[in-house]
Amino acid sequence: GFIADHVSRKFSIILGTIIYIVSMLIFAVCPQFKFLIIAQLLFGISETLISGADQALFYDNFKYIEREDAYQRYYANLTFLSTLALCASFAVGGIIYNYEKRGVFWLTVLFMGGSLFFLIPLKEYPYKEQDKTTKISFALVINKLNEIKEESEQFKFYHCF
């Protein structure tokens, strides 16, 4: 939520999708346990970045074009189609797995990579009045993290004596 709210919902979704692709590539090419742990951690991070940001982007775009009344219907249809696709992927994935165990991951990489062609040109409208003033840059985040680090180092130093 932080990146979606303070940087951009679209950026959060795209970053999450890229991390998702990386995690699937690791699953596909690195069967060692330590890499599977890394892949699963990346997968969790990607889901965190995407979850909620996708629905918020969808809603905010409808709100911006003053079509909030149509949001529920479109989102219900999107959810229905996503569920159908998920059911189909279970069946197809099972068949693919019988022939090539890692094929499921490669197919996921292919489809998630393809989704970027739709996500990148997607328009993201401002989602609140103060949109321009509340957006922050990564430089500000890094500066704040450095301040916290310096404060914690000073705290450790003072408590040593």
Rosetta silent file (secondary structure, phi, psi, omega in degrees, C-alpha in Angstrom):
SEQUENCE: GFIADHVSRKFSIILGTIIYIVSMLIFAVCPQFKFLIIAQLLFGISETLISGADQALFYDNFKYIEREDAYQRYYANLTFLSTLALCASFAVGGIIYNYEKRGVFWLTVLFMGGSLFFLIPLKEYPYKEQDKTTKISFALVINKLNEIKEESEQFKFYHCF
SCORE:     score description
SCORE:     0.000 S_00000001
   1 L     0.000  -34.595 -175.242    0.000    0.000    0.000 S_00000001
   2 H   -61.781  -49.295 -178.528    2.758    2.510    0.778 S_00000001
   3 H   -65.718  -42.235  179.300    4.237    2.551   -2.719 S_00000001
   4 H   -62.219  -40.854 -177.322    0.803    2.555   -4.348 S_00000001
   5 H   -78.035  -34.854 -172.498   -0.400    5.432   -2.147 S_00000001
   6 H  -105.968  -17.731  177.503    2.738    7.564   -2.138 S_00000001
   7 L  -110.567  -67.990 -179.390    4.409    6.880   -5.467 S_00000001
   8 L  -176.579  138.366  176.578    1.853    5.495   -7.916 S_00000001
   9 H   -65.405  -43.592 -179.884   -0.643    2.669   -8.113 S_00000001
  10 H   -61.795  -44.894  178.424    0.475    1.908  -11.655 S_00000001
  11 H   -60.356  -43.009  179.382    4.142    1.883  -10.630 S_00000001
  12 H   -60.320  -42.768 -179.860    3.348   -0.468   -7.749 S_00000001
  13 H   -67.362  -44.413 -179.210    1.548   -2.866  -10.099 S_00000001
  14 H   -65.751  -45.129  177.733    4.302   -2.774  -12.732 S_00000001
  15 H   -60.917  -43.976  177.785    7.060   -3.240  -10.130 S_00000001
  16 H   -60.716  -39.556  179.234    5.079   -6.091   -8.571 S_00000001
  17 H   -66.677  -41.076  178.632    4.640   -7.719  -11.978 S_00000001
  18 H   -64.701  -43.414  178.177    8.366   -7.491  -12.742 S_00000001
  19 H   -64.786  -37.166  176.399    9.243   -9.006   -9.357 S_00000001
  20 H   -59.381  -46.006  179.531    6.612  -11.706  -10.003 S_00000001
  21 H   -61.363  -44.237  178.419    8.296  -12.540  -13.320 S_00000001
  22 H   -60.625  -42.690 -179.845   11.701  -12.740  -11.630 S_00000001
  23 H   -63.486  -40.413  178.824   10.311  -15.085   -8.976 S_00000001
  24 H   -67.395  -35.412  176.076    8.807  -17.364  -11.637 S_00000001
  25 H   -63.699  -40.660  177.616   12.121  -17.386  -13.538 S_00000001
  26 H   -64.116  -44.017  176.416   13.890  -18.478  -10.364 S_00000001
  27 H   -58.016  -38.886 -175.010   11.297  -21.230   -9.844 S_00000001
  28 H   -73.245  -36.308 -171.443   11.832  -22.320  -13.460 S_00000001
  29 H  -111.271  -12.065 -175.416   15.624  -22.441  -13.544 S_00000001
  30 L  -125.499   89.806 -177.074   16.843  -22.917   -9.956 S_00000001
  31 L   -79.103   -2.987 -179.905   15.446  -26.034   -8.273 S_00000001
  32 L   -67.872  144.884 -174.016   17.787  -25.756   -5.253 S_00000001
  33 H   -56.450  -43.031 -177.568   15.964  -25.153   -1.985 S_00000001
  34 H   -62.324  -34.104  178.208   17.749  -21.877   -1.153 S_00000001
  35 H   -75.340  -32.584  176.835   16.640  -20.404   -4.485 S_00000001
  36 H   -65.071  -35.383  176.324   13.089  -21.622   -3.967 S_00000001
  37 H   -64.882  -45.791  178.791   13.001  -19.690   -0.680 S_00000001
  38 H   -61.135  -44.268 -179.888   14.229  -16.543   -2.465 S_00000001
  39 H   -61.696  -40.959 -179.839   11.673  -17.073   -5.232 S_00000001
  40 H   -68.170  -38.186  175.681    8.873  -17.476   -2.717 S_00000001
  41 H   -62.813  -44.647  177.650    9.932  -14.313   -0.858 S_00000001
  42 H   -62.845  -39.347  178.051    9.970  -12.372   -4.137 S_00000001
  43 H   -60.485  -43.891  178.103    6.572  -13.810   -4.994 S_00000001
  44 H   -62.279  -41.633  177.556    5.218  -12.554   -1.655 S_00000001
  45 H   -63.209  -42.479 -179.406    6.667   -9.096   -2.252 S_00000001
  46 H   -63.434  -41.875  178.813    5.135   -9.005   -5.731 S_00000001
  47 H   -64.614  -36.584  178.222    1.721   -9.967   -4.405 S_00000001
  48 H   -64.194  -41.228 -179.386    2.005   -7.265   -1.749 S_00000001
  49 H   -69.483  -34.497 -175.599    2.779   -4.639   -4.393 S_00000001
  50 H   -85.831  -42.782 -173.626   -0.055   -5.716   -6.701 S_00000001
  51 L   -60.192  123.786  179.406   -2.774   -6.626   -4.203 S_00000001
  52 L    90.627  -40.425  179.333   -5.097   -3.721   -3.610 S_00000001
  53 H   -66.060  -36.027  179.562   -3.210   -1.394   -5.954 S_00000001
  54 H   -65.296  -46.561  179.447   -4.917   -3.000   -8.942 S_00000001
  55 H   -66.567  -39.668  179.334   -8.395   -2.525   -7.507 S_00000001
  56 H   -64.992  -41.961  178.355   -7.577    1.019   -6.343 S_00000001
  57 H   -62.243  -44.307  179.634   -6.251    1.980   -9.787 S_00000001
  58 H   -60.233  -49.140 -179.359   -9.365    0.556  -11.412 S_00000001
  59 H   -64.465  -47.905 -176.987  -11.682    2.396   -9.009 S_00000001
  60 H   -62.474  -35.858  177.052   -9.793    5.687   -9.110 S_00000001
  61 H   -67.218  -38.979  175.769   -9.806    5.740  -12.895 S_00000001
  62 H   -64.997  -40.918  179.806  -13.571    5.202  -12.904 S_00000001
  63 H   -63.609  -41.953 -178.061  -13.957    7.921  -10.296 S_00000001
  64 H   -62.173  -39.623 -179.961  -11.838   10.352  -12.314 S_00000001
  65 L   -88.220   11.796  177.404  -13.973    9.908  -15.431 S_00000001
  66 L    57.541   46.339  176.996  -17.077   10.243  -13.219 S_00000001
  67 L  -127.184   35.087 -179.466  -18.277    6.690  -13.847 S_00000001
  68 H   -55.964  -31.743 -179.991  -18.220    5.390  -10.278 S_00000001
  69 H   -62.637  -29.210 -178.453  -21.675    3.943  -10.862 S_00000001
  70 H   -88.412  -12.473 -175.960  -20.253    1.573  -13.499 S_00000001
  71 H   -55.712  -51.160 -176.366  -17.283    0.491  -11.384 S_00000001
  72 H   -56.256  -44.478 -178.405  -19.095   -2.309   -9.512 S_00000001
  73 H   -65.352  -47.032 -179.501  -20.380   -3.895  -12.714 S_00000001
  74 H   -65.554  -40.474 -179.515  -17.031   -3.707  -14.512 S_00000001
  75 H   -68.801  -36.866  176.201  -15.105   -4.954  -11.498 S_00000001
  76 H   -62.792  -43.207  177.684  -17.547   -7.850  -11.027 S_00000001
  77 H   -64.043  -40.982  178.682  -17.094   -8.792  -14.691 S_00000001
  78 H   -63.314  -43.354  179.122  -13.315   -8.532  -14.352 S_00000001
  79 H   -63.473  -42.313  178.695  -13.373  -10.721  -11.242 S_00000001
  80 H   -61.701  -47.089 -179.209  -15.588  -13.276  -12.990 S_00000001
  81 H   -66.119  -36.927  177.455  -13.304  -13.431  -16.038 S_00000001
  82 H   -64.395  -39.682  178.420  -10.224  -13.663  -13.813 S_00000001
  83 H   -66.280  -41.946  175.875  -11.778  -16.571  -11.944 S_00000001
  84 H   -60.944  -44.242  179.190  -12.598  -18.352  -15.213 S_00000001
  85 H   -62.840  -39.348  178.488   -9.035  -17.832  -16.420 S_00000001
  86 H   -64.055  -42.933  177.465   -7.705  -19.178  -13.124 S_00000001
  87 H   -62.140  -43.733  178.261   -9.874  -22.301  -13.409 S_00000001
  88 H   -63.604  -38.555 -178.575   -8.718  -22.853  -16.984 S_00000001
  89 H   -67.336  -31.396  176.093   -5.100  -22.361  -15.930 S_00000001
  90 H   -62.556  -46.134 -179.277   -5.452  -25.097  -13.297 S_00000001
  91 H   -66.033  -49.607 -179.394   -6.575  -27.561  -15.949 S_00000001
  92 H   -65.174  -41.000  178.961   -4.031  -26.480  -18.556 S_00000001
  93 H   -60.032  -39.488  177.761   -1.284  -26.251  -15.928 S_00000001
  94 H   -63.352  -40.652  178.310   -1.929  -29.835  -14.867 S_00000001
  95 H   -66.169  -46.642  179.931   -1.607  -31.049  -18.441 S_00000001
  96 H   -60.866  -42.236 -178.310    1.569  -29.030  -19.029 S_00000001
  97 H   -59.970  -34.168  178.454    3.067  -30.288  -15.767 S_00000001
  98 H   -63.089  -30.123 -177.937    2.674  -33.885  -16.962 S_00000001
  99 H   -96.821  -37.452 -177.945    4.940  -33.133  -19.936 S_00000001
 100 L  -147.648  107.577 -174.067    7.302  -30.508  -18.547 S_00000001
 101 L   -59.930  -34.612 -179.774    7.404  -29.815  -14.828 S_00000001
 102 L   -91.077   -4.122 -179.146    8.882  -26.332  -15.210 S_00000001
 103 H   -60.164  -32.426  179.112    6.706  -25.469  -18.187 S_00000001
 104 H   -61.731  -41.249  179.206    4.058  -23.990  -15.921 S_00000001
 105 H   -67.564  -41.805  179.289    6.533  -21.393  -14.669 S_00000001
 106 H   -63.684  -39.524  177.987    7.696  -20.554  -18.192 S_00000001
 107 H   -65.595  -38.565  176.615    4.114  -20.098  -19.332 S_00000001
 108 H   -62.600  -43.332  177.372    3.474  -17.832  -16.348 S_00000001
 109 H   -59.002  -43.262 -179.438    6.540  -15.749  -17.280 S_00000001
 110 H   -61.549  -48.781 -177.843    5.206  -15.479  -20.829 S_00000001
 111 H   -71.099  -40.049  178.652    1.733  -14.310  -19.789 S_00000001
 112 H   -68.077  -36.933  174.890    2.926  -11.987  -17.021 S_00000001
 113 H   -63.221  -40.680  177.089    5.484  -10.501  -19.391 S_00000001
 114 H   -63.895  -31.799 -179.604    2.699  -10.004  -21.909 S_00000001
 115 H   -65.438  -25.784  178.355    0.611   -8.233  -19.304 S_00000001
 116 H   -62.959  -29.671  178.377    3.274   -5.511  -19.132 S_00000001
 117 H   -66.650  -22.351  175.733    2.339   -4.519  -22.698 S_00000001
 118 H   -93.335  -33.469 -177.367   -1.104   -3.619  -21.338 S_00000001
 119 H   -73.509  -42.592 -174.653    0.054   -2.170  -18.022 S_00000001
 120 L   -60.593  -47.017  179.315    2.743    0.202  -19.266 S_00000001
 121 L   -80.197   -4.234 -178.946    0.501    2.293  -21.572 S_00000001
 122 L   -59.638  132.219 -179.937   -2.381    2.198  -19.064 S_00000001
 123 L   -79.478  134.021  173.835   -3.446    5.691  -18.038 S_00000001
 124 L  -116.215  113.617  179.636   -3.364    6.501  -14.344 S_00000001
 125 L   -83.982  156.987  175.741   -5.476    9.485  -13.452 S_00000001
 126 L   -57.923  138.868 -176.197   -4.880   11.555  -10.303 S_00000001
 127 L  -108.670    2.592  173.063   -6.639    9.851   -7.433 S_00000001
 128 L  -160.198  162.229 -177.099   -6.912   12.694   -4.973 S_00000001
 129 L   -57.250  -44.339 -176.053   -6.855   16.468   -4.901 S_00000001
 130 L   -87.118   23.631 -172.460   -3.424   16.674   -3.345 S_00000001
 131 H   -50.486  -47.125 -176.113   -2.033   14.093   -5.769 S_00000001
 132 H   -69.143  -31.668 -177.730    0.918   16.208   -6.901 S_00000001
 133 H   -84.861  -21.929 -177.957    1.916   17.229   -3.379 S_00000001
 134 H   -92.285  -13.449  177.870    1.639   13.775   -1.799 S_00000001
 135 L   -69.353  138.745  179.338    3.728   11.929   -4.362 S_00000001
 136 L  -122.017  160.040  178.893    7.200   11.305   -3.089 S_00000001
 137 L  -102.233  162.676  177.537   10.385   10.336   -4.825 S_00000001
 138 H   -65.187  -28.269  177.403   12.694    7.496   -4.008 S_00000001
 139 H   -61.266  -41.379  177.866   15.345   10.098   -3.169 S_00000001
 140 H   -64.087  -40.814  178.892   13.154   11.352   -0.308 S_00000001
 141 H   -63.446  -45.177 -179.738   12.656    7.794    0.945 S_00000001
 142 H   -63.472  -42.594  177.574   16.400    7.105    0.810 S_00000001
 143 H   -59.575  -44.006  179.808   17.158   10.370    2.617 S_00000001
 144 H   -64.566  -41.604  178.264   14.679    9.497    5.364 S_00000001
 145 H   -63.240  -39.004  177.267   16.133    5.988    5.718 S_00000001
 146 H   -64.565  -39.017  176.902   19.628    7.489    6.007 S_00000001
 147 H   -61.917  -44.702  179.313   18.391    9.854    8.743 S_00000001
 148 H   -62.362  -42.122  179.396   16.900    6.925   10.655 S_00000001
 149 H   -61.614  -45.861  179.542   20.132    4.963   10.238 S_00000001
 150 H   -62.176  -42.695  179.264   22.217    7.886   11.537 S_00000001
 151 H   -63.117  -40.427 -179.353   19.898    8.370   14.504 S_00000001
 152 H   -69.420  -34.484  177.294   20.056    4.675   15.370 S_00000001
 153 H   -67.803  -40.059  177.019   23.865    4.703   15.141 S_00000001
 154 H   -64.529  -39.459  179.278   24.003    7.726   17.449 S_00000001
 155 H   -61.779  -44.853  179.232   21.610    5.960   19.836 S_00000001
 156 H   -62.333  -42.096 -178.328   23.879    2.879   19.917 S_00000001
 157 H   -62.115  -46.933 -178.438   26.937    5.051   20.527 S_00000001
 158 H   -66.169  -31.121 -177.606   25.385    6.923   23.444 S_00000001
 159 H   -85.511   -2.835  176.288   24.140    3.752   25.085 S_00000001
 160 L   -78.621  -22.587 -176.303   27.555    2.126   24.992 S_00000001
 161 L  -100.735    0.000    0.000   28.824    4.438   27.737 S_00000001
